[in-house]
PDB file of C-alpha atoms in Angstrom:
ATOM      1  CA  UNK A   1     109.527  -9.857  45.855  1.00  0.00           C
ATOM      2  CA  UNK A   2     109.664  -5.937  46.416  1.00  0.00           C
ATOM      3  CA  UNK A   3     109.609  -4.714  42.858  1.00  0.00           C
ATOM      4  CA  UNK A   4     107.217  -4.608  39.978  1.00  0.00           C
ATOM      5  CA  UNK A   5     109.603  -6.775  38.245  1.00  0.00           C
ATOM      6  CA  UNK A   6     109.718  -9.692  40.431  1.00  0.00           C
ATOM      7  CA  UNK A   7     106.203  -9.495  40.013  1.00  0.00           C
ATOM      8  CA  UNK A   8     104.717 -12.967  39.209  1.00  0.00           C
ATOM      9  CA  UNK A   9     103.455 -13.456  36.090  1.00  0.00           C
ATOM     10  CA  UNK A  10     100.696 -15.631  34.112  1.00  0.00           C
ATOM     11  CA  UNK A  11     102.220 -18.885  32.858  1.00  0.00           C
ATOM     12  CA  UNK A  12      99.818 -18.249  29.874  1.00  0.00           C
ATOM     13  CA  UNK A  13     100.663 -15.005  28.586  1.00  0.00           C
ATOM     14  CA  UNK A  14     103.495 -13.947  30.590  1.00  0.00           C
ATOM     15  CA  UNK A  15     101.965 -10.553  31.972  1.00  0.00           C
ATOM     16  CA  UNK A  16     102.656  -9.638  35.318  1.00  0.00           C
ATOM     17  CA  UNK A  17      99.699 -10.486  38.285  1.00  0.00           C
ATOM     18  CA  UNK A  18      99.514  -9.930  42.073  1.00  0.00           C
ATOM     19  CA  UNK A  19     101.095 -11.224  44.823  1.00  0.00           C
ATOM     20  CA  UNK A  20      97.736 -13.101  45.492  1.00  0.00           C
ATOM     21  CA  UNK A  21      96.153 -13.848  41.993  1.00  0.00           C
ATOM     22  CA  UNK A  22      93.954 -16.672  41.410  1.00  0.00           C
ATOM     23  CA  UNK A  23      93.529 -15.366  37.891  1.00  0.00           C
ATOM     24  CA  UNK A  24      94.999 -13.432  35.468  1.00  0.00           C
ATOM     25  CA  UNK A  25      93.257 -10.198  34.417  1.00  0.00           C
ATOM     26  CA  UNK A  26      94.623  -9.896  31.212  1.00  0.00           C
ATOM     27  CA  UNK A  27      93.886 -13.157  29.388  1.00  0.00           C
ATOM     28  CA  UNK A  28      91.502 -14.528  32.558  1.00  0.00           C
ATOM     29  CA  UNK A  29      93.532 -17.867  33.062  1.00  0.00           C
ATOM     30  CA  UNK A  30      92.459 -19.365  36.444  1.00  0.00           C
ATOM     31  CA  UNK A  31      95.489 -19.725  38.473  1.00  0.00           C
ATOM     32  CA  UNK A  32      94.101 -21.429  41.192  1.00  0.00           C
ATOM     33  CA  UNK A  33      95.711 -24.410  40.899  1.00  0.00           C
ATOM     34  CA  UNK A  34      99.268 -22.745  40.129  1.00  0.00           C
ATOM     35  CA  UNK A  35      99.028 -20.603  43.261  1.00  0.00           C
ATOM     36  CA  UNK A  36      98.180 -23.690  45.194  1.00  0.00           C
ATOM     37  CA  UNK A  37     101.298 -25.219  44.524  1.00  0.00           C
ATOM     38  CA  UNK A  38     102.947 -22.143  43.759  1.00  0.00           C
ATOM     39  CA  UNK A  39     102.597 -21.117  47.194  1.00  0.00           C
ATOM     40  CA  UNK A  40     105.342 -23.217  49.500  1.00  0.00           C
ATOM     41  CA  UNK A  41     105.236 -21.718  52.292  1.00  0.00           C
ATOM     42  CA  UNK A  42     101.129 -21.714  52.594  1.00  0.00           C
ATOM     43  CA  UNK A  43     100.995 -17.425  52.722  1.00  0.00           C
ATOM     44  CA  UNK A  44      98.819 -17.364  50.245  1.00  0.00           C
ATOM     45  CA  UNK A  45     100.972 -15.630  48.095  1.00  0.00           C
ATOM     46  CA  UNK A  46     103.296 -16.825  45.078  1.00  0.00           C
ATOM     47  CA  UNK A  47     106.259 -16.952  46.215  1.00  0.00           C
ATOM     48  CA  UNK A  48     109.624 -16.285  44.117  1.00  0.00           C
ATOM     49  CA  UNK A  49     110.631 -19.964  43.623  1.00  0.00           C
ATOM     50  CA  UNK A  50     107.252 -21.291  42.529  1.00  0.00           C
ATOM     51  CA  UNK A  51     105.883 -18.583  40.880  1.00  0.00           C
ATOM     52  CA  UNK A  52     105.681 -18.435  37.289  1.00  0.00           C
ATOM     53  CA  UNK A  53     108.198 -16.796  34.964  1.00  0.00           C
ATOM     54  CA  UNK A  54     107.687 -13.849  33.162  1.00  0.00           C
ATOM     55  CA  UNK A  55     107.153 -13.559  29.519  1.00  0.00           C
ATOM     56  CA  UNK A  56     108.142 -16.942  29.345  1.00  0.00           C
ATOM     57  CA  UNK A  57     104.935 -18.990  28.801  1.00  0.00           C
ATOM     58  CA  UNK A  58     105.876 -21.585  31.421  1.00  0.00           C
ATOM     59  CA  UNK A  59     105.746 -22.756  34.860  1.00  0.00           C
ATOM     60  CA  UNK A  60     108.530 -23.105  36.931  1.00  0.00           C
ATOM     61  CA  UNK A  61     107.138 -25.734  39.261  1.00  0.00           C
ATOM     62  CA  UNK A  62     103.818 -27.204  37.330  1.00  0.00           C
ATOM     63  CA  UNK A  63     105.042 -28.148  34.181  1.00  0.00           C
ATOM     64  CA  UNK A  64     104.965 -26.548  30.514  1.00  0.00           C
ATOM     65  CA  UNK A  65     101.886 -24.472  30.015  1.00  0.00           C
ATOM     66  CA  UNK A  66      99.375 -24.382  27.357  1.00  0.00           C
ATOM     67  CA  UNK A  67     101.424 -22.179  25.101  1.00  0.00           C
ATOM     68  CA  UNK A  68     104.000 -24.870  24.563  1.00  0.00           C
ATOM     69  CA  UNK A  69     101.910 -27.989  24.136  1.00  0.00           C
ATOM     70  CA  UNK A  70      99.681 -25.556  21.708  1.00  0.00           C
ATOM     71  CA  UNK A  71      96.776 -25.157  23.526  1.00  0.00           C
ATOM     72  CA  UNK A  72      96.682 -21.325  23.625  1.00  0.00           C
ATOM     73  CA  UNK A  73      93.400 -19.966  24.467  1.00  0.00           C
ATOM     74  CA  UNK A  74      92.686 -16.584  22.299  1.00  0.00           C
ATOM     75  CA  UNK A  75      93.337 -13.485  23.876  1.00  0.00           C
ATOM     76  CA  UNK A  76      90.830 -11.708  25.900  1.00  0.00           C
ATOM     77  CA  UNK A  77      90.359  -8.093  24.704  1.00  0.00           C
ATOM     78  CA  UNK A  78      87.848  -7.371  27.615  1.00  0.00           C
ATOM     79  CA  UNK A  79      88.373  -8.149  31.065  1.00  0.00           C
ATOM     80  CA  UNK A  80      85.210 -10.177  32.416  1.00  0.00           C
ATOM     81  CA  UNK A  81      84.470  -7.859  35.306  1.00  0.00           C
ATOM     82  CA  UNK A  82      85.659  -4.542  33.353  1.00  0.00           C
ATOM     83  CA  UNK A  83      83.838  -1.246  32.595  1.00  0.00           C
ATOM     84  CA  UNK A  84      83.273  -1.747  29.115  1.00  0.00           C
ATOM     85  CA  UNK A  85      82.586  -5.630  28.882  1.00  0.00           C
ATOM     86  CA  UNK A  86      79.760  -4.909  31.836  1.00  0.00           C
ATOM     87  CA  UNK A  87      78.426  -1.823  29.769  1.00  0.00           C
ATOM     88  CA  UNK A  88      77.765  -3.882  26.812  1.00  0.00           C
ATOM     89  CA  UNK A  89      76.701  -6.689  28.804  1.00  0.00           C
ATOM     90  CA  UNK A  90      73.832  -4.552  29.610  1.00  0.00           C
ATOM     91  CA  UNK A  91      73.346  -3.001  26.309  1.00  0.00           C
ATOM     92  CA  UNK A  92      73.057  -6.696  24.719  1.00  0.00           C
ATOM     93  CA  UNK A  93      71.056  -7.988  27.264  1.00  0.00           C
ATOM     94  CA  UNK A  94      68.641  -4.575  26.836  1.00  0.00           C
ATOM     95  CA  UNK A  95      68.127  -5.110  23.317  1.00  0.00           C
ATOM     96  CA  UNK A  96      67.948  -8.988  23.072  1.00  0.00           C
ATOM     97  CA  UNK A  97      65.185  -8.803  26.099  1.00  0.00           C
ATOM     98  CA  UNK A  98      63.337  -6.232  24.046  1.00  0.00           C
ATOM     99  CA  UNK A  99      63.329  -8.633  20.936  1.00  0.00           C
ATOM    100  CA  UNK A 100      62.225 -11.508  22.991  1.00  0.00           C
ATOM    101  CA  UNK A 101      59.220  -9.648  24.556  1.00  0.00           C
ATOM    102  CA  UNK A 102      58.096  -8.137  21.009  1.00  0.00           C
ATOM    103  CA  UNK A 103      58.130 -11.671  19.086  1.00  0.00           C
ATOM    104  CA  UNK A 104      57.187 -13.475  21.976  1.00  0.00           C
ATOM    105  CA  UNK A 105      53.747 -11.206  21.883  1.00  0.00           C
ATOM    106  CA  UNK A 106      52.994 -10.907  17.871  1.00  0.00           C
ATOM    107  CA  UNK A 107      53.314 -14.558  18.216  1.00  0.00           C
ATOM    108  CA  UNK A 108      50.910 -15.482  21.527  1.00  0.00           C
ATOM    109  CA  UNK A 109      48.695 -12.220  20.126  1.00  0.00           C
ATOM    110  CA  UNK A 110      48.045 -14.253  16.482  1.00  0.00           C
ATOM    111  CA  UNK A 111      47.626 -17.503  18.512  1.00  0.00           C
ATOM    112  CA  UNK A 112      45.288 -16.494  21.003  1.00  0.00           C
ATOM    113  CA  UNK A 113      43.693 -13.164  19.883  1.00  0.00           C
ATOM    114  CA  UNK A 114      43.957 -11.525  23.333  1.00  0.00           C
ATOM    115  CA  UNK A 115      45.027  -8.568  24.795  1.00  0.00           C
ATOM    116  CA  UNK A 116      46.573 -10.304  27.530  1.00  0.00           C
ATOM    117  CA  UNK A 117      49.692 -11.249  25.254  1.00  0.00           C
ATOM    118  CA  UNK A 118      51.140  -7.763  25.860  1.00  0.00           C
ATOM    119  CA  UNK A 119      50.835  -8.084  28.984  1.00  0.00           C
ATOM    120  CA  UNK A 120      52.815 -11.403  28.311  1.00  0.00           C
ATOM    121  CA  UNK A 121      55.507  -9.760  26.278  1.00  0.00           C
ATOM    122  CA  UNK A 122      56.127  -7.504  28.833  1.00  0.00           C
ATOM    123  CA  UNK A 123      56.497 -10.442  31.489  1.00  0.00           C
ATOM    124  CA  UNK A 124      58.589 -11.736  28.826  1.00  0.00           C
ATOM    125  CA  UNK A 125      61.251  -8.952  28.201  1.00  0.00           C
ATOM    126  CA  UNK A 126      61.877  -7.994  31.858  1.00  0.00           C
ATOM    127  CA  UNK A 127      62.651 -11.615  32.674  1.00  0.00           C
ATOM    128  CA  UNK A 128      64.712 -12.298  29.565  1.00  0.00           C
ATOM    129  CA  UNK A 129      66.179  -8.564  30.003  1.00  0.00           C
ATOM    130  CA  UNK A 130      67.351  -9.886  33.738  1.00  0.00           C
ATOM    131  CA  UNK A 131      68.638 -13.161  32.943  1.00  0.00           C
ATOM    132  CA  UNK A 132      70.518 -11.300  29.884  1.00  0.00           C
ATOM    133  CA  UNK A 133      71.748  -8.422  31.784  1.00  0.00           C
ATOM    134  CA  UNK A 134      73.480 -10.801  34.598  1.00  0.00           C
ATOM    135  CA  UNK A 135      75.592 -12.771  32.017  1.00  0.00           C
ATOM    136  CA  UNK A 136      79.333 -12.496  33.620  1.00  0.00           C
ATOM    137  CA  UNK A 137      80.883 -11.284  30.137  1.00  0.00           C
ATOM    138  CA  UNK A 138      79.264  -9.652  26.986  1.00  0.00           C
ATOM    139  CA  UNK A 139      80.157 -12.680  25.454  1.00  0.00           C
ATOM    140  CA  UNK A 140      77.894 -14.680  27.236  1.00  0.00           C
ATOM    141  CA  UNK A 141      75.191 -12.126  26.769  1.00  0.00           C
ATOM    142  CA  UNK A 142      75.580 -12.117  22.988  1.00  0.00           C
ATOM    143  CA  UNK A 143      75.587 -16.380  23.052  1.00  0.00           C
ATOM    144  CA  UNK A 144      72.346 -16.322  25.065  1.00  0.00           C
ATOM    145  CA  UNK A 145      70.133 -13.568  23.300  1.00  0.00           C
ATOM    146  CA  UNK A 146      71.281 -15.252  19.966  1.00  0.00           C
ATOM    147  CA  UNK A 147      70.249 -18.636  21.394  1.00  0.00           C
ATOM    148  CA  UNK A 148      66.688 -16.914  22.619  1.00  0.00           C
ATOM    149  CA  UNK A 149      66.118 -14.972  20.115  1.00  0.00           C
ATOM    150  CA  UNK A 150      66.264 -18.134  17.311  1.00  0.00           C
ATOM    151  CA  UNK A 151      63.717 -19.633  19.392  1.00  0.00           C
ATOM    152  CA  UNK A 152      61.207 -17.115  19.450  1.00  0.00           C
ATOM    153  CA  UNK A 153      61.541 -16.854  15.693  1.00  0.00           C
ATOM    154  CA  UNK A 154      61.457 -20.535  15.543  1.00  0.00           C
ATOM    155  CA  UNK A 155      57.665 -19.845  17.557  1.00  0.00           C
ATOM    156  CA  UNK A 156      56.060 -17.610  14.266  1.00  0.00           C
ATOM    157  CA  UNK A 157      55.219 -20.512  12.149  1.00  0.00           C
ATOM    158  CA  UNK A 158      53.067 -21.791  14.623  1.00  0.00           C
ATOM    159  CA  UNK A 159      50.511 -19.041  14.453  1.00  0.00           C
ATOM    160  CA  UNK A 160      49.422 -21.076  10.931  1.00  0.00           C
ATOM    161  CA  UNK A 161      47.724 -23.144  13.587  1.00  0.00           C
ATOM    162  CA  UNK A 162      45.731 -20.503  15.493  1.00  0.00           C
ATOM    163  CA  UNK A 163      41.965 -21.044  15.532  1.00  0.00           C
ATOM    164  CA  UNK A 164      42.114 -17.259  15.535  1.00  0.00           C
ATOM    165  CA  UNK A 165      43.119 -16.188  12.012  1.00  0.00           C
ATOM    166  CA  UNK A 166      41.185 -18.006   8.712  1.00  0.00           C
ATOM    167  CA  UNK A 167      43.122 -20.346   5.919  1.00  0.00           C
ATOM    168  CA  UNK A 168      41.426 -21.095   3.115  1.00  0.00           C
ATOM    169  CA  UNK A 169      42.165 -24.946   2.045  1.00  0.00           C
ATOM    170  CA  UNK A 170      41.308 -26.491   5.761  1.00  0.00           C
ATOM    171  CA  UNK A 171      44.402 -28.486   6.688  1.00  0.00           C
ATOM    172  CA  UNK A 172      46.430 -28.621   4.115  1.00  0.00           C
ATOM    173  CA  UNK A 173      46.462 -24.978   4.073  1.00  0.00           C
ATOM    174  CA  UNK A 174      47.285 -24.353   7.347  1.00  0.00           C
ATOM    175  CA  UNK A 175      50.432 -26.933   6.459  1.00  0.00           C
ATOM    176  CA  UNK A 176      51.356 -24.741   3.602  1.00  0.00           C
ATOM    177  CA  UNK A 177      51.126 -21.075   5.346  1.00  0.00           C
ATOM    178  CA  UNK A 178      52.983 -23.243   8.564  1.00  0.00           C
ATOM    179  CA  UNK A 179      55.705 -24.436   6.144  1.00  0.00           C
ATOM    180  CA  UNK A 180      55.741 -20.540   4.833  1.00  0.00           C
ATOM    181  CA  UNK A 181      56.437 -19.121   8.158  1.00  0.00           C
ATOM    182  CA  UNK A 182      59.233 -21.393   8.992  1.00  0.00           C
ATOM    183  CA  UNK A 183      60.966 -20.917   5.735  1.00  0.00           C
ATOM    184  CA  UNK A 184      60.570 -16.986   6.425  1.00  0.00           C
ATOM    185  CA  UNK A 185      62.093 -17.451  10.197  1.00  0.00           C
ATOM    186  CA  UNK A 186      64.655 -19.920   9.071  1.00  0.00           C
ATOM    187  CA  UNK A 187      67.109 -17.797   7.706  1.00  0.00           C
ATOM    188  CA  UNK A 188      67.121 -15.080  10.643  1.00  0.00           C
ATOM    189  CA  UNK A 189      66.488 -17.443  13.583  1.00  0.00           C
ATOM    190  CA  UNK A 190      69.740 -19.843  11.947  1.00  0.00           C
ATOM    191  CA  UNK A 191      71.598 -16.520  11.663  1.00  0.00           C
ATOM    192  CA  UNK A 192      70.528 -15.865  15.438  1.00  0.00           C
ATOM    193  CA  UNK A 193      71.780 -19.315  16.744  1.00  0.00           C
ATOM    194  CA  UNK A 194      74.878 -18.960  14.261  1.00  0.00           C
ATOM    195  CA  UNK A 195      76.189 -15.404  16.693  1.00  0.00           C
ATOM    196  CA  UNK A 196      74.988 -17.408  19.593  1.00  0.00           C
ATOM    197  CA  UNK A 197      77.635 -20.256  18.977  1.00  0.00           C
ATOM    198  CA  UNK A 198      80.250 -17.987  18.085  1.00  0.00           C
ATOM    199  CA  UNK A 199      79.979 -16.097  20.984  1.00  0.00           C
ATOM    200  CA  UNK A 200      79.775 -18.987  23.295  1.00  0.00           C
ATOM    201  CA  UNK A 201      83.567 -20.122  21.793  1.00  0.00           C
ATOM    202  CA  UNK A 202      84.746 -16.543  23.155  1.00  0.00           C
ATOM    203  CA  UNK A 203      83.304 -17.045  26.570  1.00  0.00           C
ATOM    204  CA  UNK A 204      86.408 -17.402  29.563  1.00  0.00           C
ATOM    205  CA  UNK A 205      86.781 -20.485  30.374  1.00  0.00           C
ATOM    206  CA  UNK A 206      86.649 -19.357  34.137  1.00  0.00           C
ATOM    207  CA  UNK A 207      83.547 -17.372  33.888  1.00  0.00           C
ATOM    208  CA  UNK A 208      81.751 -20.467  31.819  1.00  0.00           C
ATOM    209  CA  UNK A 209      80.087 -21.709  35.236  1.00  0.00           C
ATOM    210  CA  UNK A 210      78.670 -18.305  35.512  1.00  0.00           C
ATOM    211  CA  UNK A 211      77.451 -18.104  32.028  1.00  0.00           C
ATOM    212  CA  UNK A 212      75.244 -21.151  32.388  1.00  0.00           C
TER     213      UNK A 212
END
């Protein structure tokens, strides 16, 4: 195959890939497993008899593909390893670290009434920042600072039980200002979770073992 046209293409969404691919970089299908049998005369390449037709949404040599047994998988608008999708991997990571760190030391401040919470929060956002930041797709980064961020909200209403700030009314007040707190946090940290879960459905399938 000499031409652009007798390119191979994905068996998923019919656009054209290399010679070599093991995925497709427009809807990131892993094509492993097509190449592998795709590939007859062990070059590593597709070659024109087993590769996959074009436009077509089917394999010539594995079988019908998701698109006819109505499986489709949504498109990708951003390429995994792409510019833009690594940009705002960064960006989400930034700012969901820098949430993480600030709750994380109101919270341990109220609890313990020490200085050495900021020094915590700061501990805090770099390594939530650099777990963030290396998510494979934006996707991923949104799922995981949504996830992290509910759960340091979820952390406020346990300052009602610092030995650090008064209550009147003992233990039942405590209960009451604890019950306060989570019923202030509920509604943002559920929100929080709620953008986490979304985003995780949006996550490639290939790039989920990198994502965990």
């Amino acid at each position: 195959m000499n031409s652009a046209d007798s390119d191979p293409h994905c068996p998923e969404c019919g656009e054209p890939i290399g010679q070599t691919a093991t995925y497709c970089m427009h809807c990131s299908a892993d094509l492993t497993a097509e190449l592998e049998s795709g590939d007859t005369n062990e070059d590593g390449a597709w070659d024109e008899t087993g590769s996959p037709s074009a436009g077509t949404g089917k394999r010539t040599d594995a079988g019908e593909s998701s698109a006819s047994t109505g499986n489709e998988r949504p498109e990708q608008l951003l390429a995994p390893d792409g510019l833009v999708d690594n940009t705002l991997t960064v960006v989400v990571g930034i700012v969901g670290g820098i949430i993480v760190g600030l709750v994380g030391s109101i919270v341990l401040a109220v609890l313990t009434g020490s200085g050495w919470a900021l020094a915590f929060g700061f501990v805090a956002w770099l390594g939530a920042t650099a777990y963030l930041v290396r998510r494979r797709t934006v996707q991923g980064a949104v799922a995981k600072s949504g996830y992290a961020v509910a759960i340091v909200l979820l952390l406020v209403p346990v300052i009602a039980l610092s030995p650090g700030i008064t209550v009147d009314g003992g233990i039942e007040g405590r209960g009451g200002l604890l019950l306060v707190l989570f019923l202030f946090v509920a509604i943002p940290a559920g929100i929080s979770a709620a953008i986490g879960w979304v985003a995780a459905r949006f996550v490639p399938e290939n790039a989920g073992g990198s994502e965990g």
